[in-house]
Coordinates of C-alpha atoms in Angstrom, one line a residue:
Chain A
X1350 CA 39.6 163.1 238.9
X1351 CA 36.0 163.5 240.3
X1352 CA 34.6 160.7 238.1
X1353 CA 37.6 158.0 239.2
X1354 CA 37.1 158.6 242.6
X1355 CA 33.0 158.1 242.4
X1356 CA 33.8 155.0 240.5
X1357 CA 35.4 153.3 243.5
X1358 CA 31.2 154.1 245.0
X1359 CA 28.1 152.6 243.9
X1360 CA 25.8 154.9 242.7
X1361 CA 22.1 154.7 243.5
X1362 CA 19.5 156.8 240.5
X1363 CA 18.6 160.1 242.0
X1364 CA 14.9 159.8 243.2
X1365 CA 12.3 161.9 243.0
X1366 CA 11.1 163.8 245.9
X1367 CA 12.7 165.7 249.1
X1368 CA 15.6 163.8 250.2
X1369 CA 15.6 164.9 253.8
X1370 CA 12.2 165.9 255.6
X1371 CA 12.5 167.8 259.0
X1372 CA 9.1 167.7 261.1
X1373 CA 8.5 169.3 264.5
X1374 CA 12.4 168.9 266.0
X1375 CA 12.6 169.9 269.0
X1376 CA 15.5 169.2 271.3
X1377 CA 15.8 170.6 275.0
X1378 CA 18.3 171.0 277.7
X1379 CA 16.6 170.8 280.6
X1380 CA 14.3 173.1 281.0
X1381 CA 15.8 175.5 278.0
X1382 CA 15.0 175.2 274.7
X1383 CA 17.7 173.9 272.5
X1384 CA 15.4 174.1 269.1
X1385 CA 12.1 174.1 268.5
X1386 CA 9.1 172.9 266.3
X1387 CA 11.7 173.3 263.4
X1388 CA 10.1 171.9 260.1
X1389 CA 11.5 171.2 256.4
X1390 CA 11.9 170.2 253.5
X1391 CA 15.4 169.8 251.3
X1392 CA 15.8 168.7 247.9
X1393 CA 18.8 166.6 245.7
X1394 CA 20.9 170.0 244.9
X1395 CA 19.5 172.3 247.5
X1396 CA 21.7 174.4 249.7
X1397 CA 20.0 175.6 252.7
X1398 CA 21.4 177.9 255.0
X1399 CA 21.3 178.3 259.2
X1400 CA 21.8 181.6 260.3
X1401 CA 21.4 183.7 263.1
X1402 CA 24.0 184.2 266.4
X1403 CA 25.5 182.4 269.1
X1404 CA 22.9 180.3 270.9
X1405 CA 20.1 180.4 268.6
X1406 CA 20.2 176.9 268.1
X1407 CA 21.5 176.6 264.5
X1408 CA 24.4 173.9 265.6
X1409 CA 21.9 172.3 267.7
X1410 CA 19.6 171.5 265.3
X1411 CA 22.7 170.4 262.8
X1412 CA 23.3 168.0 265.7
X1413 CA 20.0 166.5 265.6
X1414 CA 19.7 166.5 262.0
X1415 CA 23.3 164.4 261.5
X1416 CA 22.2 162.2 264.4
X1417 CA 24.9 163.6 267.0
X1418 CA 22.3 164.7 269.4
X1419 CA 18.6 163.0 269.5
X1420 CA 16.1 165.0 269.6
X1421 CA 13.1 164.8 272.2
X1422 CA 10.2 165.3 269.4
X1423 CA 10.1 165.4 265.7
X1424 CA 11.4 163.2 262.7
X1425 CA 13.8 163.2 260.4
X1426 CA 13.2 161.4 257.6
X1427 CA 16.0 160.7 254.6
X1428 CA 15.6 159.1 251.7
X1429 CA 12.1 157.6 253.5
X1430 CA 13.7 156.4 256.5
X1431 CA 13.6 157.9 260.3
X1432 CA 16.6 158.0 260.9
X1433 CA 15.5 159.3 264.9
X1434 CA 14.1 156.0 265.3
X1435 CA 16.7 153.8 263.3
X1436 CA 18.9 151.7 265.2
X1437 CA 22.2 153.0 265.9
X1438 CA 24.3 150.6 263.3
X1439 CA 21.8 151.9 260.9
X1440 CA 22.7 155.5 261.1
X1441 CA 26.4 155.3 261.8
X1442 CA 26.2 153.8 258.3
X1443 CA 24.5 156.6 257.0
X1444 CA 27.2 158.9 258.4
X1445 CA 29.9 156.5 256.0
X1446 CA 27.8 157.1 253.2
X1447 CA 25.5 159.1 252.2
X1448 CA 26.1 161.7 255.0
X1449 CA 29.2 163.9 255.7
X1450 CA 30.0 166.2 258.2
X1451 CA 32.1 169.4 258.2
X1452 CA 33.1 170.1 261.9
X1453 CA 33.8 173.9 262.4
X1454 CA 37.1 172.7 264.4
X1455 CA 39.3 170.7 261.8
X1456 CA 40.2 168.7 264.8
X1457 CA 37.0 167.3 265.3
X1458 CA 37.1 165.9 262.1
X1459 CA 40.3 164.8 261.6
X1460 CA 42.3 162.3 262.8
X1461 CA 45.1 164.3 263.4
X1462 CA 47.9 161.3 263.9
X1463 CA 47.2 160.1 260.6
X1464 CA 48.9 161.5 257.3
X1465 CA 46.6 164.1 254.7
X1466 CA 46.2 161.1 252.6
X1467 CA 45.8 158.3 255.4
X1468 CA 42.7 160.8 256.7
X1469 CA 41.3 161.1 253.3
X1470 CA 41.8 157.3 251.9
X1471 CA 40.1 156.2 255.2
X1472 CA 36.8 157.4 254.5
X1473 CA 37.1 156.0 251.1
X1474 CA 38.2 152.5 252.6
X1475 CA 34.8 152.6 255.3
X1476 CA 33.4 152.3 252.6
X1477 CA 35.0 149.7 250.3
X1478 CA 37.8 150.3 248.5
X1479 CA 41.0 148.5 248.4
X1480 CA 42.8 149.2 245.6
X1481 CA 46.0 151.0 247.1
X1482 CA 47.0 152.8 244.0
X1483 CA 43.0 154.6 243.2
X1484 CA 43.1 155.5 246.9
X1485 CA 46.2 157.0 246.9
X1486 CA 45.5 158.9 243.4
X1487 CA 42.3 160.3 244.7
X1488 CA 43.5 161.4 248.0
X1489 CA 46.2 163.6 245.9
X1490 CA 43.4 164.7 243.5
X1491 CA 41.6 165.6 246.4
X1492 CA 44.1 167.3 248.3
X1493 CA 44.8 169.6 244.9
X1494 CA 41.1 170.6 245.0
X1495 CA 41.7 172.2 248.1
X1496 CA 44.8 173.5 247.2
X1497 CA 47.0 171.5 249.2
X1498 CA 50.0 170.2 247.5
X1499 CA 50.0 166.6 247.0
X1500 CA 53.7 166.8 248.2
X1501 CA 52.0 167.0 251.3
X1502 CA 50.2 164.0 251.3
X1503 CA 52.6 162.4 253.8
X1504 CA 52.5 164.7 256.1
X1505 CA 50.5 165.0 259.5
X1506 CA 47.3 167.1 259.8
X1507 CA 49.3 168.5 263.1
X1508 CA 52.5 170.4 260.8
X1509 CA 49.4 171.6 259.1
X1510 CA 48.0 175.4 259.5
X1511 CA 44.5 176.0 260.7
X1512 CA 43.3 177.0 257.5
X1513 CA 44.8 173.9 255.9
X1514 CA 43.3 171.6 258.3
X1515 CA 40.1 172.6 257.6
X1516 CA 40.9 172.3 253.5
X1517 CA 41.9 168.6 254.4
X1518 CA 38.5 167.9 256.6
X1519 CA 36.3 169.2 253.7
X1520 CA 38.5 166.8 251.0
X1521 CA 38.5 163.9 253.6
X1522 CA 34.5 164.5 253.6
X1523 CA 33.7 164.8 249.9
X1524 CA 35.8 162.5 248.3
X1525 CA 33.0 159.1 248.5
X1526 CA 30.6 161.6 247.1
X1527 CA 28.0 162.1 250.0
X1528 CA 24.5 162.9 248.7
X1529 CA 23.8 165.2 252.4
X1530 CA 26.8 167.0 253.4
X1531 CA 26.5 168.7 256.8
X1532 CA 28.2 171.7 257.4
X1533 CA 29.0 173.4 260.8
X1534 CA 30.5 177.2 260.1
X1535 CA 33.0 175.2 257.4
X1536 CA 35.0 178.5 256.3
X1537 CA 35.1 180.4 259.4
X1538 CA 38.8 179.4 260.0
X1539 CA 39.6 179.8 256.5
X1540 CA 41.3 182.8 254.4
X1541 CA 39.6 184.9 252.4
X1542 CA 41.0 183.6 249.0
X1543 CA 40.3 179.9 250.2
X1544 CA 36.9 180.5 251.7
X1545 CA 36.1 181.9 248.1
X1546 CA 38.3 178.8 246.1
X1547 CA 35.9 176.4 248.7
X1548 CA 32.5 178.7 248.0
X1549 CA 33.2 177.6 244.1
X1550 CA 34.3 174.3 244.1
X1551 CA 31.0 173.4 246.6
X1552 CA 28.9 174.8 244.4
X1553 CA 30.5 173.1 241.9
X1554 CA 29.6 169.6 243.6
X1555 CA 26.3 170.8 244.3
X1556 CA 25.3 171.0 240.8
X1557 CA 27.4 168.2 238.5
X1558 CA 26.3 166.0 242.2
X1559 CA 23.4 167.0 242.7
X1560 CA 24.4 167.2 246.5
X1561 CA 22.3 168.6 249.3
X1562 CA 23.9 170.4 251.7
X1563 CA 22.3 172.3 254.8
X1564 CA 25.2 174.9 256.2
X1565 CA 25.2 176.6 259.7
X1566 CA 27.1 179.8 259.2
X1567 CA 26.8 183.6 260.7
X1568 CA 28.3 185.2 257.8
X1569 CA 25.7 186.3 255.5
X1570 CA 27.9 186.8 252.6
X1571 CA 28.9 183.3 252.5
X1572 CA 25.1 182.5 253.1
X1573 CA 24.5 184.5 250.0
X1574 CA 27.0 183.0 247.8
X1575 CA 26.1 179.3 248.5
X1576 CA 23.1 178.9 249.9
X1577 CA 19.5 178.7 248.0
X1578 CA 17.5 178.7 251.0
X1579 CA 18.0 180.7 254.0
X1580 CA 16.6 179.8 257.3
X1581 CA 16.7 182.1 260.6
X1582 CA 16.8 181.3 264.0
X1583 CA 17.0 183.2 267.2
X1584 CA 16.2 181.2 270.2
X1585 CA 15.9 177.6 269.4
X1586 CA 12.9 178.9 266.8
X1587 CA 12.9 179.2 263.2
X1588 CA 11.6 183.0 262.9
X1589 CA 11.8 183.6 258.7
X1590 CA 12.6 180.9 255.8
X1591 CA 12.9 181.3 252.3
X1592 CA 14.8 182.4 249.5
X1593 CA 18.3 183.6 250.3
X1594 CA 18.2 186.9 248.8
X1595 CA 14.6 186.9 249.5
X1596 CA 15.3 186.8 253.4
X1597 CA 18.6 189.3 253.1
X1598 CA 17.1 191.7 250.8
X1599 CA 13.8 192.2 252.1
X1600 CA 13.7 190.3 255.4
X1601 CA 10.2 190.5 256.7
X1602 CA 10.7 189.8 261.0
X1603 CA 12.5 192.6 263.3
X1604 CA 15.4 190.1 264.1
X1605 CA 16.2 189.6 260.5
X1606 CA 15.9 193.1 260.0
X1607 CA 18.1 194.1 262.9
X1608 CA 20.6 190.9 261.7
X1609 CA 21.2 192.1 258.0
X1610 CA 21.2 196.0 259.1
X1611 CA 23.7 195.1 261.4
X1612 CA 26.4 193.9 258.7
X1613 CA 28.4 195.8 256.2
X1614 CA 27.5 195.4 253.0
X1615 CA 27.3 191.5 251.5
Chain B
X1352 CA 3.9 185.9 229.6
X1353 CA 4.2 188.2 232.2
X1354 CA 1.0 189.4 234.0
X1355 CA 0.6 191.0 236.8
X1356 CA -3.0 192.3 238.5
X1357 CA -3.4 194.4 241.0
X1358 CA 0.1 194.4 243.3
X1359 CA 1.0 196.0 246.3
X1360 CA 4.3 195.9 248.4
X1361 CA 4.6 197.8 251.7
X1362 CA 8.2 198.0 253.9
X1363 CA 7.9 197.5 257.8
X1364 CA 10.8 198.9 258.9
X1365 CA 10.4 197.3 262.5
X1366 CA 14.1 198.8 263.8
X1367 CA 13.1 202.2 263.2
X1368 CA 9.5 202.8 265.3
X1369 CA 7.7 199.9 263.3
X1370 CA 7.6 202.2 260.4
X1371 CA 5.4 200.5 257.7
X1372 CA 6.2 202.2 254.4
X1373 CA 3.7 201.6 251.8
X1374 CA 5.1 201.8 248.2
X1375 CA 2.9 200.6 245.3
X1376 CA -0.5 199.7 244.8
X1377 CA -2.9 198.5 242.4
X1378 CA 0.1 197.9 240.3
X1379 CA -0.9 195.9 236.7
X1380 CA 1.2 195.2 233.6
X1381 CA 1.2 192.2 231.1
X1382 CA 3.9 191.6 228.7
X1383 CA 3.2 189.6 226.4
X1384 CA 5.8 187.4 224.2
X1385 CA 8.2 189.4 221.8
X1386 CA 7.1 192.7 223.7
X1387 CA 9.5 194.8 225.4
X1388 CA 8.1 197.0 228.2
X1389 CA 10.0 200.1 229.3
X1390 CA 9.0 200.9 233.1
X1391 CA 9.7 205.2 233.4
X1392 CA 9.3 207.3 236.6
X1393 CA 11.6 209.4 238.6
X1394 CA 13.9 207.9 240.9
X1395 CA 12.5 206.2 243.5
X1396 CA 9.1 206.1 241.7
X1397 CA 9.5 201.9 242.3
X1398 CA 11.0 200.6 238.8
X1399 CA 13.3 198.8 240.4
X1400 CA 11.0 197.8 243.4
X1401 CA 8.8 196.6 240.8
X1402 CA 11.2 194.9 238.8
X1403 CA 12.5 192.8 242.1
X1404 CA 9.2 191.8 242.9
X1405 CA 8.8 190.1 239.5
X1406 CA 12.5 188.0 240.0
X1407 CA 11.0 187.2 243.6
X1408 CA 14.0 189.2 245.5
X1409 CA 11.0 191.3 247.4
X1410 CA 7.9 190.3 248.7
X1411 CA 4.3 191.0 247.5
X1412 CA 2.6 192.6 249.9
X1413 CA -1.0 191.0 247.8
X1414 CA -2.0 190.6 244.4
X1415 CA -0.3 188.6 241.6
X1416 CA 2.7 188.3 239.3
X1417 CA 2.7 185.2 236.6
X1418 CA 5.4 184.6 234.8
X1419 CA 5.0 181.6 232.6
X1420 CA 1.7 180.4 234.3
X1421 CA 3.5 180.6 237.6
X1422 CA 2.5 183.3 240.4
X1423 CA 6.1 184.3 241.8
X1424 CA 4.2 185.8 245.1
X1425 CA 2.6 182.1 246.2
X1426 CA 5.8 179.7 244.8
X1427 CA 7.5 178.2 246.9
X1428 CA 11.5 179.0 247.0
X1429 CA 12.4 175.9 245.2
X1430 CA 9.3 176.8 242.3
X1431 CA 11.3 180.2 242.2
X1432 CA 14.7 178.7 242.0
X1433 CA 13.7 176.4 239.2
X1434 CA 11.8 179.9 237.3
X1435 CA 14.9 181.9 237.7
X1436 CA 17.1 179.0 235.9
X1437 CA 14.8 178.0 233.1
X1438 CA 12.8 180.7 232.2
X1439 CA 13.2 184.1 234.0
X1440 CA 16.4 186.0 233.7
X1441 CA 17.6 189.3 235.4
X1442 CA 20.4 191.5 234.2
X1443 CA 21.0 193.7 237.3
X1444 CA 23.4 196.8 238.1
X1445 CA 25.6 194.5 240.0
X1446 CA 28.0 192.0 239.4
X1447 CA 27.3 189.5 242.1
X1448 CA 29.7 186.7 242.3
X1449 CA 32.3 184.0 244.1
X1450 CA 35.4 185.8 244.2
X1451 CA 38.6 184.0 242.1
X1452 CA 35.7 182.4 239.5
X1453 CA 37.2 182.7 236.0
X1454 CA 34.9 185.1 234.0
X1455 CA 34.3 182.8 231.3
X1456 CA 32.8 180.4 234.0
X1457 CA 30.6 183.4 235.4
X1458 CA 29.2 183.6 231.8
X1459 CA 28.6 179.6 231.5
X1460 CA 27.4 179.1 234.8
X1461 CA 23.9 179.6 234.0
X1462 CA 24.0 176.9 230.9
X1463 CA 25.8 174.6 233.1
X1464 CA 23.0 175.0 235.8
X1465 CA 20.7 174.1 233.2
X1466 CA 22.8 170.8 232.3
X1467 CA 24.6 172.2 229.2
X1468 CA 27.9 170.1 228.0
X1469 CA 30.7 172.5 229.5
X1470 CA 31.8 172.8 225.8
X1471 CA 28.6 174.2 224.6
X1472 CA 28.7 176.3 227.8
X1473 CA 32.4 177.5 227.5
X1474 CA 32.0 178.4 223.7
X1475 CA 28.3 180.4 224.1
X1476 CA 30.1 182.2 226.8
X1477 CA 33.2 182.9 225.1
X1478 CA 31.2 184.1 221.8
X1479 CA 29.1 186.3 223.8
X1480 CA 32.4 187.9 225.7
X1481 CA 33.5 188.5 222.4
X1482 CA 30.9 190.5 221.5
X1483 CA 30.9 192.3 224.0
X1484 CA 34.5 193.5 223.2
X1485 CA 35.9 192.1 226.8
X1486 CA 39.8 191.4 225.8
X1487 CA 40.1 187.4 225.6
X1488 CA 43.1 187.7 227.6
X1489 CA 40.3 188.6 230.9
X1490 CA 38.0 185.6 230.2
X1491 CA 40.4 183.5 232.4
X1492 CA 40.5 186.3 235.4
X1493 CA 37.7 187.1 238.1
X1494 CA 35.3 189.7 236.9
X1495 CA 35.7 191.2 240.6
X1496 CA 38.7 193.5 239.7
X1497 CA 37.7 194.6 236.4
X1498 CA 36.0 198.3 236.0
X1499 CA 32.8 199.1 235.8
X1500 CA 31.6 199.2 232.5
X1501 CA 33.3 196.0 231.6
X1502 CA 31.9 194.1 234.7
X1503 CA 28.4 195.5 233.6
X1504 CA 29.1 193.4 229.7
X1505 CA 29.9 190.4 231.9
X1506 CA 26.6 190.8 233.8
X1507 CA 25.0 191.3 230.2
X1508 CA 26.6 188.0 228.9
X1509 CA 25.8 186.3 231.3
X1510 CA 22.0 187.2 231.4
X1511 CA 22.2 186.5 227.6
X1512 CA 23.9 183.1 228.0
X1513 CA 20.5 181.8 228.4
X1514 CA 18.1 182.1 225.9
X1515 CA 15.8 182.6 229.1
X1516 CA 11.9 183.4 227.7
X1517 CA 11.3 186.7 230.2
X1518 CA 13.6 189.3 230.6
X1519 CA 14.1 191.6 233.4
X1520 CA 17.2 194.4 232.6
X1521 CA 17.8 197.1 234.8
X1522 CA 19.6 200.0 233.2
X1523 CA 21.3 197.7 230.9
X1524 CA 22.9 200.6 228.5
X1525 CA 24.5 202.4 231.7
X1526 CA 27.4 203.4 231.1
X1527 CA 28.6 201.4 228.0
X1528 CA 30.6 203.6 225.3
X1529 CA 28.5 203.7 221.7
X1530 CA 30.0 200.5 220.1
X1531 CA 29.1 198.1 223.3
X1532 CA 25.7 199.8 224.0
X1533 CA 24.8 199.1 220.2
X1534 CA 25.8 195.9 220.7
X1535 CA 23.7 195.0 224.0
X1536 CA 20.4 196.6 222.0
X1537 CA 21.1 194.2 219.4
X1538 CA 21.2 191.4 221.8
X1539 CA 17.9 192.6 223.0
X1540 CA 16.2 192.7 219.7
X1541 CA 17.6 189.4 218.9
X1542 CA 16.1 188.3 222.0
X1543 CA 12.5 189.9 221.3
X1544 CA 13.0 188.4 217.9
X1545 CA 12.9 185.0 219.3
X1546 CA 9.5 186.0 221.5
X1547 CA 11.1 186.8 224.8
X1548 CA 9.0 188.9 226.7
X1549 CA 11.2 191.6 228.2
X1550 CA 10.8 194.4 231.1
X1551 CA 12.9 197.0 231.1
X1552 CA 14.5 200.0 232.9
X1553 CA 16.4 202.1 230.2
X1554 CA 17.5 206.0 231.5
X1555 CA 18.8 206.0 228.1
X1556 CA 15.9 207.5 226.5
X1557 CA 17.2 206.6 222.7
X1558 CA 17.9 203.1 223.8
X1559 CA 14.4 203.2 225.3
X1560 CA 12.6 204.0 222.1
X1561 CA 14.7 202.2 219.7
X1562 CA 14.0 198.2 221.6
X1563 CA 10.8 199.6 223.8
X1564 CA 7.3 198.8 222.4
X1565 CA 5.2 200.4 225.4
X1566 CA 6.0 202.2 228.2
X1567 CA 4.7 202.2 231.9
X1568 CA 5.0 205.0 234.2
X1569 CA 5.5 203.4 237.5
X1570 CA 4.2 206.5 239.5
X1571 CA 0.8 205.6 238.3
X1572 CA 1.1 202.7 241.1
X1573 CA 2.5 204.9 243.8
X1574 CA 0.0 204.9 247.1
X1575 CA -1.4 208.3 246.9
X1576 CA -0.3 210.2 250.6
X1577 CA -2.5 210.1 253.7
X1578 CA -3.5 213.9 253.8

């Protein structure tokens, strides 16, 4: 269970106050904009969602934010640390610990020579634990959650299906009990029935966890389903925040107009 | 518990010529707690426009709506958020939910949200299915394939799971036979009973003047046309 695996992590008090605070990112390539002047705020518990198309800038500023890319202006504070001007060391341990990242590509997650359990006990192991045996038993717990059968924990990532893959990098990322989980289009390559198994069990973790999770997505209905917070970009810029069905029901800037028109009904 | 002074919503339909599409004005209404408030008007007239303006789904194009001291049209998303679970609930038309979530769970999740024990949860839930007639043997399957009417009882448990203290149901007697409608207007005196201040929109004009104290014609607050 949930509760066994945790027990393996220390657990720090929840504080009070915004965990993560975005202020004037701004990342460029070259001459183009990248993102923006994109500023915010995000709670203990909050889901906040990234939408808008291809090239707006959503996985760039996800990039920044986890500390893949470094931004040229702006800070990012967590938990009351910059974590644009920590060292290096610093923020790879970060990315053990309190951090996790969902990769849209399973691959980029994974390590895909290792077994379903080997990938999942590893993240448990960078950060402490030994003991074979709890490893082992939440690794299989995990791999149930995501509806993977624990007669699989053997096997390879690679004799795994797409959709599977990407079950395994979302159990491999959740089972040391982030406190920020970053997610990069996380159901895109799933099915239907699993995105919607996935949509629960998150928003599960979000509330017994308190977890904060920020989400780069294009589909709207899973924006609606998990996310509190919506924020759209077009062009490296933030053009309307706010309330999720706030922004989709009565979306107050052309693009966001033309953007919710422009899907069937979610 | 719920005021609101002098609101005014507009649409800009910027796709379609910039069209701006002004649809209440001047609007005012306080409920106060205990008191159930029946918005009436023809289709279209705003009820519902009205009615999503108070849950914070649409924006307020000026003036103010307080509900429990807060004004829902200057919070912030995450002072909204926090309204909606503790003290403002919303029974709407639709069924809204994760796909494959166990209807019992769709009924809980708002006590859970709250930090309810999952027994407490799980039991309210169950005890509220029950009286709404749903068959136990659907508490353990997604409300997503069930019909209608019994889809609109788990919307109605689940806006009652909470004893929330402001109320917004939208046609909340729709299409219910006799025996469940009797049952949901019970659940809403109950809930008056215990001072919630509801607003309602009830079709169901014997529904309407058995649980309404007042009503308010929502075409009062309809921008009069440019000539």
């Amino acid at each position: 269970m949930m509760e066994r695996a945790l027990s393996i992590l220390s657990k720090e008090k929840p504080q009070d106050g915004p965990l993560l605070q975005v202020e004037g990112l701004t990342k460029f390539y070259g001459a183009r904009i990248g993102c923006a002047d994109v500023s915010f705020d995000l709670w203990p518990g909050e889901v906040l969602g990234i939408v808008g198309e291809s090239g707006s800038g959503k996985s760039t500023l996800l990039s920044c934010l986890a500390g893949h890319l470094s931004p040229d202006r702006g800070r990012v504070i967590y938990a009351g640390r910059d974590t644009v001007s920590m060292a290096e060391p610093e923020r790879r341990m970060l990315g053990r610990t309190d951090w996790a990242f969902v990769h849209q590509n399973p691959r980029d997650g994974l390590r895909m020579g290792v077994s379903a359990g080997g990938n999942v006990g590893e993240r448990l192991m960078a950060v402490g634990a030994r003991n074979y045996g709890a490893i082992r038993e939440a690794a299989s717990d995990w791999l149930g959650r995501v509806e993977i059968s624990p007669g699989r924990i053997d096997d390879r990532p690679r004799q795994f299906s797409g959709g599977m893959q990407q079950r395994l990098q979302i159990a491999r990322n959740l089972v040391t009990g982030p406190k920020l989980v970053f997610m990069d289009e996380p159901t895109g390559g799933l099915d239907v029935s699993v995105q919607a198994r996935l949509l629960d069990l998150l928003r599960g973790l979000v509330r017994d966890m308190g977890l904060a999770v920020i989400i780069v997505t294009h589909d709207l209905a899973v924006a609606r389903l998990l996310a509190h917070r919506l924020m759209v970009m077009k062009d490296g810029r933030v053009i309307e925040a706010g309330l999720t069905d706030q922004v989709l029901d009565d979306p107050q800037a052309a693009y966001t107009q033309l953007l919710v028109s422009s899907v069937l009904q979610v | 518990m719920i005021e609101i002074e002098n609101l005014s919503k507009r649409f800009t339909l910027h796709n379609q010529g910039a069209a701006v599409i002004e649809v209440m004005t001047g609007a005012q209404l306080r409920v106060a707690r205990g008191e159930c408030v029946a918005l009436t008007g023809q289709s279209g007239a705003g009820k519902s426009t009205l009615m999503r303006m108070i849950y914070g789904n649409y924006l307020a194009a000026g003036g103010s709506i307080r509900v429990g001291g807060l004004d829902v049209t200057r919070a912030t998303p995450r002072e909204v958020i926090a309204l909606r679970r503790e003290t403002l609930g919303y029974v709407s038309q639709f069924l809204r939910v994760v796909p494959r979530v166990p209807t019992r769970a769709v009924v809980a999740e708002p006590l859970l949200a709250l930090g309810h024990a999952p027994g407490a949860a799980f039991a309210r839930a169950e005890a509220l299915l029950a009286q709404l007639n749903i068959p136990e043997r659907l508490w353990g399957l997604s409300p997503t394939t069930f019909s209608g009417g019994e889809q609109q009882r788990v919307n109605i448990a689940r806006g009652f799971a909470h004893g929330y203290p402001a109320l917004l149901l939208d046609e909340p007697t729709a299409s219910l036979d006799a025996l469940n409608r009797e049952v949901v207007l019970s659940l809403i005196e109950e809930a008056k009973a215990r001072g919630a201040a509801i607003i309602g929109i009830f079709h169901d004009e014997a529904a309407r003047a058995r649980v309404a104290d007042r009503e308010i014609d929502v075409t009062g607050f309809t921008p009069r046309k440019a000539a």
